Every structure is written in C-alpha cells, then in structure tokens.
Coordinates of C-alpha atoms in Angstrom, one line a residue:
Chain A
X875 CA 108.7 85.3 114.9
X876 CA 107.5 82.6 112.5
X877 CA 105.2 85.1 110.9
X878 CA 108.1 87.5 110.1
X879 CA 110.1 84.7 108.5
X880 CA 107.3 83.7 106.3
X881 CA 106.6 87.3 105.5
X882 CA 110.2 88.1 104.5
X883 CA 110.4 84.9 102.5
X884 CA 107.3 85.9 100.6
X885 CA 108.8 89.4 100.1
X886 CA 112.0 88.0 98.7
X887 CA 110.2 85.6 96.4
X888 CA 107.9 88.4 95.2
X889 CA 110.8 90.8 94.6
X890 CA 112.8 88.2 92.7
X891 CA 109.9 87.3 90.5
X892 CA 109.2 91.0 90.0
X893 CA 112.8 91.7 89.0
X894 CA 112.8 88.9 86.4
X895 CA 109.7 90.4 84.8
X896 CA 110.5 94.1 85.3
X897 CA 113.1 95.7 83.0
X898 CA 113.9 99.3 82.6
X899 CA 111.1 101.0 80.7
X900 CA 109.4 104.3 81.0
X901 CA 106.4 104.4 83.3
X902 CA 103.2 106.3 83.0
X903 CA 102.2 106.6 86.5
X904 CA 101.1 109.6 88.6
X905 CA 98.2 111.7 87.8
X906 CA 96.9 112.7 84.4
X907 CA 98.5 116.0 83.5
X908 CA 96.6 119.3 83.0
X909 CA 95.0 119.6 79.6
X910 CA 95.8 116.0 78.7
X911 CA 92.2 114.7 78.7
X912 CA 90.0 115.8 75.8
X913 CA 87.3 118.2 77.0
X914 CA 84.5 115.7 76.8
X915 CA 86.3 113.2 79.0
X916 CA 87.4 115.9 81.4
X917 CA 83.8 116.9 81.9
X918 CA 82.6 113.3 82.1
X919 CA 85.0 112.4 84.9
X920 CA 84.1 115.6 86.8
X921 CA 80.4 114.6 86.6
X922 CA 81.3 111.2 87.9
X923 CA 83.4 112.6 90.7
X924 CA 81.0 115.3 92.0
X925 CA 78.3 113.1 93.6
X926 CA 81.0 111.3 95.5
X927 CA 82.5 114.6 96.6
X928 CA 79.0 115.7 97.9
X929 CA 78.6 112.3 99.6
X930 CA 82.0 112.7 101.2
X931 CA 81.3 116.2 102.4
X932 CA 78.0 115.1 104.0
X933 CA 79.7 112.1 105.6
X934 CA 82.5 114.3 106.9
X935 CA 80.0 116.8 108.4
X936 CA 78.1 114.0 110.1
X937 CA 81.2 112.5 111.6
X938 CA 82.5 115.7 112.9
X939 CA 79.1 116.7 114.3
X940 CA 78.4 113.4 116.1
X941 CA 82.0 112.6 117.1
X942 CA 84.0 115.8 117.4
X943 CA 86.7 113.9 119.2
X944 CA 87.6 112.2 115.9
X945 CA 88.7 115.4 114.2
X946 CA 92.3 114.8 115.1
X947 CA 92.1 111.4 113.6
X948 CA 90.7 112.9 110.4
X949 CA 93.6 115.3 110.3
X950 CA 95.9 112.4 110.7
X951 CA 94.3 110.5 107.7
X952 CA 94.4 113.7 105.6
X953 CA 98.0 114.3 106.6
X954 CA 99.0 110.7 105.7
X955 CA 97.6 111.2 102.2
X956 CA 99.4 114.5 102.0
X957 CA 102.8 113.0 102.9
X958 CA 102.6 109.9 100.8
X959 CA 101.5 111.6 97.7
X960 CA 104.5 114.0 98.1
X961 CA 107.0 111.2 98.1
X962 CA 108.3 110.4 94.6
X963 CA 109.8 107.0 95.1
X964 CA 112.1 105.3 92.6
X965 CA 110.8 102.0 91.2
X966 CA 112.4 99.0 89.5
X967 CA 111.2 100.2 86.1
X968 CA 113.7 103.0 86.3
X969 CA 111.3 105.9 86.8
X970 CA 109.5 107.4 89.8
X971 CA 106.0 107.4 91.0
X972 CA 104.2 108.1 94.2
X973 CA 101.9 106.3 96.6
X974 CA 98.4 107.6 97.4
X975 CA 97.9 107.2 101.1
X976 CA 94.2 106.8 100.8
X977 CA 93.9 103.4 102.3
X978 CA 94.3 104.5 105.9
X979 CA 91.4 107.0 105.9
X980 CA 89.2 104.7 104.0
X981 CA 89.6 101.9 106.6
X982 CA 89.3 104.3 109.5
X983 CA 86.3 106.4 108.4
X984 CA 84.8 104.5 105.5
X985 CA 85.5 105.3 101.9
X986 CA 83.3 108.3 101.3
X987 CA 85.4 110.7 103.5
X988 CA 88.4 110.1 101.3
X989 CA 86.8 111.8 98.3
X990 CA 87.2 115.0 100.2
X991 CA 90.6 114.4 101.7
X992 CA 92.1 113.0 98.5
X993 CA 90.5 115.8 96.5
X994 CA 92.2 118.4 98.7
X995 CA 95.6 116.8 98.1
X996 CA 94.9 116.7 94.4
X997 CA 93.8 120.4 94.5
X998 CA 97.0 121.4 96.3
X999 CA 99.2 119.6 93.8
X1000 CA 97.3 121.0 90.8
X1001 CA 97.4 124.6 92.0
X1002 CA 100.9 124.8 93.4
X1003 CA 102.9 122.1 91.9
X1004 CA 101.6 121.9 88.3
X1005 CA 101.2 118.2 89.1
X1006 CA 97.9 116.7 87.9
X1007 CA 95.6 119.5 87.0
X1008 CA 92.2 121.3 87.4
X1009 CA 90.7 120.0 84.2
X1010 CA 91.8 116.5 85.0
X1011 CA 91.0 116.7 88.7
X1012 CA 87.7 114.9 88.1
X1013 CA 89.4 112.0 86.5
X1014 CA 92.2 111.9 89.1
X1015 CA 89.7 112.3 91.9
X1016 CA 87.7 109.3 90.6
X1017 CA 90.9 107.1 90.5
X1018 CA 92.7 108.2 93.7
X1019 CA 89.9 109.6 96.0
X1020 CA 86.9 107.4 95.0
X1021 CA 87.8 104.0 93.5
X1022 CA 91.0 103.5 95.4
X1023 CA 89.4 104.1 98.8
X1024 CA 86.3 102.0 98.0
X1025 CA 88.6 99.2 97.0
X1026 CA 90.6 99.6 100.2
X1027 CA 87.5 99.4 102.3
X1028 CA 86.1 96.4 100.5
X1029 CA 89.4 94.5 100.7
X1030 CA 89.7 95.4 104.4
X1031 CA 86.2 94.0 105.2
X1032 CA 86.8 90.9 103.1
X1033 CA 90.1 90.0 104.6
X1034 CA 88.9 90.7 108.1
X1035 CA 85.9 88.5 107.4
X1036 CA 87.9 85.7 106.0
X1037 CA 91.0 85.7 108.3
X1038 CA 90.4 88.2 111.0
X1039 CA 94.0 89.2 110.8
X1040 CA 94.0 93.0 111.0
X1041 CA 97.6 93.8 110.0
X1042 CA 97.2 91.7 106.9
X1043 CA 93.8 93.3 106.1
X1044 CA 95.2 96.8 106.4
X1045 CA 98.3 96.0 104.4
X1046 CA 96.3 94.4 101.5
X1047 CA 93.7 97.2 101.6
X1048 CA 96.3 100.0 101.2
X1049 CA 98.5 98.2 98.7
X1050 CA 95.7 97.1 96.4
X1051 CA 94.0 100.5 96.6
X1052 CA 97.3 102.0 95.4
X1053 CA 97.6 99.6 92.5
X1054 CA 94.0 100.0 91.5
X1055 CA 94.3 103.8 91.5
X1056 CA 96.8 103.6 88.8
X1057 CA 95.0 100.9 86.9
X1058 CA 92.0 103.2 86.7
X1059 CA 94.3 106.1 85.6
X1060 CA 95.5 103.8 82.7
X1061 CA 91.9 102.9 81.8
X1062 CA 91.0 106.6 81.8
X1063 CA 93.9 107.4 79.5
X1064 CA 93.2 104.4 77.3
X1065 CA 89.5 105.4 76.9
X1066 CA 90.5 108.9 75.9
X1067 CA 93.4 107.8 73.6
X1068 CA 92.5 104.5 72.1
X1069 CA 95.4 103.2 69.9
X1070 CA 94.7 103.4 66.2
X1071 CA 95.5 99.7 65.6
X1072 CA 94.2 97.9 68.7
X1073 CA 91.6 100.3 70.1
X1074 CA 91.0 100.9 73.8
X1075 CA 92.3 97.5 74.9
X1076 CA 95.7 97.9 73.2
X1077 CA 96.1 101.4 74.6
X1078 CA 95.1 100.1 78.1
X1079 CA 97.7 97.3 77.8
X1080 CA 100.3 99.9 76.8
X1081 CA 99.5 102.2 79.7
X1082 CA 98.8 99.6 82.4
X1083 CA 101.3 96.9 81.4
X1084 CA 104.2 99.2 81.9
X1085 CA 103.2 101.0 85.1
X1086 CA 101.4 98.3 87.0
X1087 CA 105.0 97.1 87.4
X1088 CA 106.3 100.5 88.4
X1089 CA 103.6 100.7 91.1
X1090 CA 104.2 97.2 92.6
X1091 CA 107.0 98.1 95.1
X1092 CA 105.3 101.4 95.8
X1093 CA 102.1 99.6 96.6
X1094 CA 104.0 97.3 99.0
X1095 CA 105.6 100.3 100.6
X1096 CA 102.3 102.0 101.0
X1097 CA 100.8 98.9 102.6
X1098 CA 103.7 98.7 105.1
X1099 CA 103.6 102.4 106.0
X1100 CA 99.8 102.2 106.6
X1101 CA 100.3 99.2 108.9
X1102 CA 103.0 101.3 110.8
X1103 CA 100.6 104.1 111.4
X1104 CA 97.8 101.7 112.3
X1105 CA 100.1 100.0 114.9
X1106 CA 100.7 103.4 116.5
X1107 CA 97.0 104.0 116.7
X1108 CA 96.4 100.6 118.1
X1109 CA 99.0 101.2 120.8
X1110 CA 98.0 104.7 121.9
X1111 CA 94.4 105.2 121.0
X1112 CA 92.4 102.1 121.1
X1113 CA 89.3 103.8 122.4
X1114 CA 88.9 106.0 119.4
X1115 CA 89.3 103.1 117.0
X1116 CA 86.3 101.5 118.7
X1117 CA 84.3 104.7 118.4
X1118 CA 85.1 104.6 114.6
X1119 CA 83.8 101.1 114.3
X1120 CA 80.5 102.4 115.6
X1121 CA 80.5 105.2 113.1
X1122 CA 81.0 102.8 110.3
X1123 CA 78.1 100.7 111.4
X1124 CA 75.8 103.7 111.5
X1125 CA 76.6 104.8 108.0
Chain B
X635 CA 106.2 102.8 127.6
X636 CA 106.4 100.4 124.8
X637 CA 104.0 97.6 124.5
X638 CA 104.1 94.3 122.7
X639 CA 102.1 94.9 119.5
X640 CA 99.9 92.1 118.2
X641 CA 100.7 92.9 114.6
X642 CA 103.8 93.4 112.6
X643 CA 107.0 94.9 114.1
X644 CA 107.3 98.6 113.4
X645 CA 111.1 98.5 113.0
X646 CA 110.9 95.8 110.4
X647 CA 108.2 97.8 108.6
X648 CA 110.4 100.9 108.4
X649 CA 113.4 98.8 107.2
X650 CA 111.3 97.1 104.5
X651 CA 110.1 100.5 103.2
X652 CA 113.6 101.9 103.0
X653 CA 114.9 98.8 101.3
X654 CA 112.1 99.0 98.7
X655 CA 112.8 102.6 98.0
X656 CA 116.6 102.2 97.7
X657 CA 116.8 98.9 95.9
X658 CA 115.8 100.2 92.5
X659 CA 118.6 102.7 92.5
X660 CA 121.1 99.8 92.7
X661 CA 119.2 97.3 90.6
X662 CA 118.6 99.6 87.6
X663 CA 121.7 101.6 87.3
X664 CA 121.3 103.0 83.8
X665 CA 117.8 104.4 84.4
X666 CA 117.1 108.1 84.6
X667 CA 114.5 108.0 87.3
X668 CA 112.6 110.8 85.8
X669 CA 109.0 111.6 86.8
X670 CA 106.4 109.7 85.0
X671 CA 104.2 112.6 83.9
X672 CA 106.5 113.5 81.0
X673 CA 106.6 109.9 79.9
X674 CA 102.9 109.6 79.9
X675 CA 102.8 112.7 77.7
X676 CA 105.2 111.0 75.3
X677 CA 103.0 107.9 75.2
X678 CA 99.9 110.0 74.4
X679 CA 101.8 111.8 71.6
X680 CA 102.8 108.4 70.3
X681 CA 99.2 107.2 70.1
X682 CA 97.7 110.5 68.9
X683 CA 100.4 112.7 67.4
X684 CA 97.9 115.5 66.7
X685 CA 96.7 115.9 70.3
X686 CA 97.3 119.3 71.7
X687 CA 96.8 119.9 75.5
X688 CA 93.9 122.4 75.7
X689 CA 94.7 123.8 79.1
X690 CA 97.9 124.5 80.9
X691 CA 98.6 124.8 84.7
X692 CA 97.9 128.1 86.2
X693 CA 101.1 128.2 88.1
X694 CA 104.2 126.4 87.1
X695 CA 107.0 126.0 89.7
X696 CA 109.7 128.4 88.5
X697 CA 112.4 125.7 88.5
X698 CA 113.2 122.2 89.6
X699 CA 114.4 123.6 92.9
X700 CA 111.2 125.5 93.6
X701 CA 109.2 122.3 92.7
X702 CA 111.3 120.2 95.1
X703 CA 110.8 122.9 97.8
X704 CA 107.0 122.6 97.4
X705 CA 107.1 118.9 97.5
X706 CA 109.3 119.0 100.6
X707 CA 106.8 121.5 102.1
X708 CA 103.9 119.1 101.4
X709 CA 105.7 116.2 103.0
X710 CA 106.9 118.3 105.9
X711 CA 103.5 119.7 106.7
X712 CA 101.9 116.3 106.6
X713 CA 104.6 114.7 108.7
X714 CA 104.3 117.5 111.3
X715 CA 100.6 116.8 111.7
X716 CA 101.1 113.1 112.0
X717 CA 103.8 113.5 114.6
X718 CA 101.6 115.9 116.5
X719 CA 98.6 113.7 116.6
X720 CA 100.5 110.5 117.5
X721 CA 102.4 112.3 120.1
X722 CA 99.2 113.7 121.6
X723 CA 97.6 110.3 121.8
X724 CA 100.7 108.8 123.3
X725 CA 100.8 111.6 126.0
X726 CA 97.1 110.9 126.8
X727 CA 97.7 107.2 127.1
X728 CA 100.7 107.6 129.4
X729 CA 98.7 109.9 131.7
X730 CA 95.9 107.3 131.9
X731 CA 98.4 104.6 132.7
X732 CA 100.0 106.7 135.4
X733 CA 96.7 107.5 137.1
X734 CA 95.4 103.9 137.3
X735 CA 98.1 101.4 136.5
X736 CA 95.8 98.5 137.5
X737 CA 93.6 99.0 134.4
X738 CA 96.5 98.6 132.0
X739 CA 98.0 95.4 133.2
X740 CA 97.8 93.9 129.7
X741 CA 100.2 96.6 128.3

C-alpha cells in the first residue's frame, strides 16, 4: 500500500507542476500530415525506415516459425497499438493527441518487430483516415515504429538492470517511448522547416516546446495502460512470457 | 480466480487513466480541443508561408462523422482482439488450475 501512496503523491506533484507550466496553446502532435514534408525529406525518411522494416519482417518471420504459440501474443501487441493510436485524448494544452502503444510489443518481442506492427497501423490511418500519410509514412514510421520502440526496449532493460522492478520498468518504457516519438516528429518537422530567424533549433523549440507538454499526460496514460495489459499477461500467461525471454536472448 | 498481483493494482491504473483523460476538459475550459494536425499545418505555414503540400490523401473521410466512425472501428477492432486473447489465456489458466490445484498453490 505504501508504494501506491508514494506513487499517487508523485502523480499529484507531477500534475501540479505540469499545470503551472502548461497553459492553453495549440499543440503540434500526431503524425506528420500527407504532403507536408518536402520531397527530399520524405524520400530520406523512407530510406531510413525501410531497412528497419526489412529487419522487422525477418524478425517476425523467425519468431512465428520458431515459436508459433506466440502468434496470439503478437496479435495482442499489434491490437494494443491499434487501439491506443485510435484514441484521441484531450490534454492540458487544450488540444488532442494520441498515444502510440508501441512500448508493449517492443518489451515483449524486442524492438524490431514493432517496425512492422507500427507500420501497419500507420498504413491503415494513412489510407482510410487521411491521418498521417503515405509520403510521410517513412518519417512517421521512423518516429513511432522505430525510435520509440527501441527507446522503450532500452529503457526497460536499463530499469530492470538497475532496480529489477518490472512494473516501473514497463511504465517508464512505454511512457518515454511515447514522449520520444513526438520529440522525433518535432525534430523531423524542424529539419524540414527551419525557422528563418533561428534555424533548425528555433523551429525545433517551437514544435517540441509546445507539444512535449501536450504529450506528457498521454505518455503517463500510455505507461499505465501498458502496465495494465502486462499485469493481465503476468496473471494468465506466465509461461509464454518466459518463452519470450528466451526469444530475446536468441536475437 | 483472482490472484494477488505483484505489481500495480489494475483498478487504480484504470482510474488514473480516466482521470488523466478527463482532467484537461475541466482544467482548460476555454480550449477548443481540436486535433493537432491542423495546428501543425498552421505552424508550418507560419515558418514557411510559401510551402504548398505536394501530395494529398488518396481518400478523405467524407465528414467528421465518417472519420469518427473509422476511428471507433479501429479502436473497436483492436479492443476485440485484446479481449479475445486475454480471455483465451484466462480460460487456459483456469483449466490448468482445475486439473491440478496443487501446482498453483501460490496463486
């Protein structure tokens, strides 16, 4: 019970500090819209994304071949990303953005797999919802389906190594992956649209300064939801989680 | 068939998420809560007024309603899969416990 109290105190403190700093301002979160990256940058990010996509596909093929019983769990990780990126959640900055849901799969299967699962979600949204886009899918893929998951995996390993507290590790992995996804998006926009007066850095400050704030409560939400699903898996399917640990050691 | 979890309490997690989602609506009453895509467009136009998007989405949802239908569909499909998988695991686990209760003393 003590842990809960400390946790909720930390939440309150965090939220209050956050409210003092955050004031209503438009946010620039979510994916980069169709056609809003100059052609050169669009191609550049596609070129960066493709090798990870190939790596992800191979990793996916190997996992399903060697451990067919994990297919359901893969479906779960994909579905989790699907659900979370469909939820446009209001934030304290007075606009909406959505979580990414990539942390869970990255922690379960290793980060490479998420380049495929995250890419599928982005494709769905680009084709049907006019959300994100095909020309910008490379850039959005790099931020949401590559860098975010790799961050999640790294954070998870680090926190486990340092403290061995799994819930905390999962929470931080998912939350920080979410934040970093949008920091990368800001950087991508800043590189493509440097401000005339202050260059790339000023543009980055403009994009990131505003929506790092928007993303903070969403990142916390995503961390909590990921821990929730993890708890269910721990309760009902411990054997498979152990199989996954072996998979990650092989790769 | 509940078990004491080692980690954080599920109920509290759900409550915290709901609070985080609803709080902004009360804290920032004068905000529009629009999507952020449009605002990002505005910021780009501000930095580079001459920029023209060079490609437009192949299919635009015909209206806000259709768009929300598709988002609801996306969330619904995903939730269905998650519920199915977790339910299946839970069923498996319960069958195991029924068959040899001695092995699961720690639950």
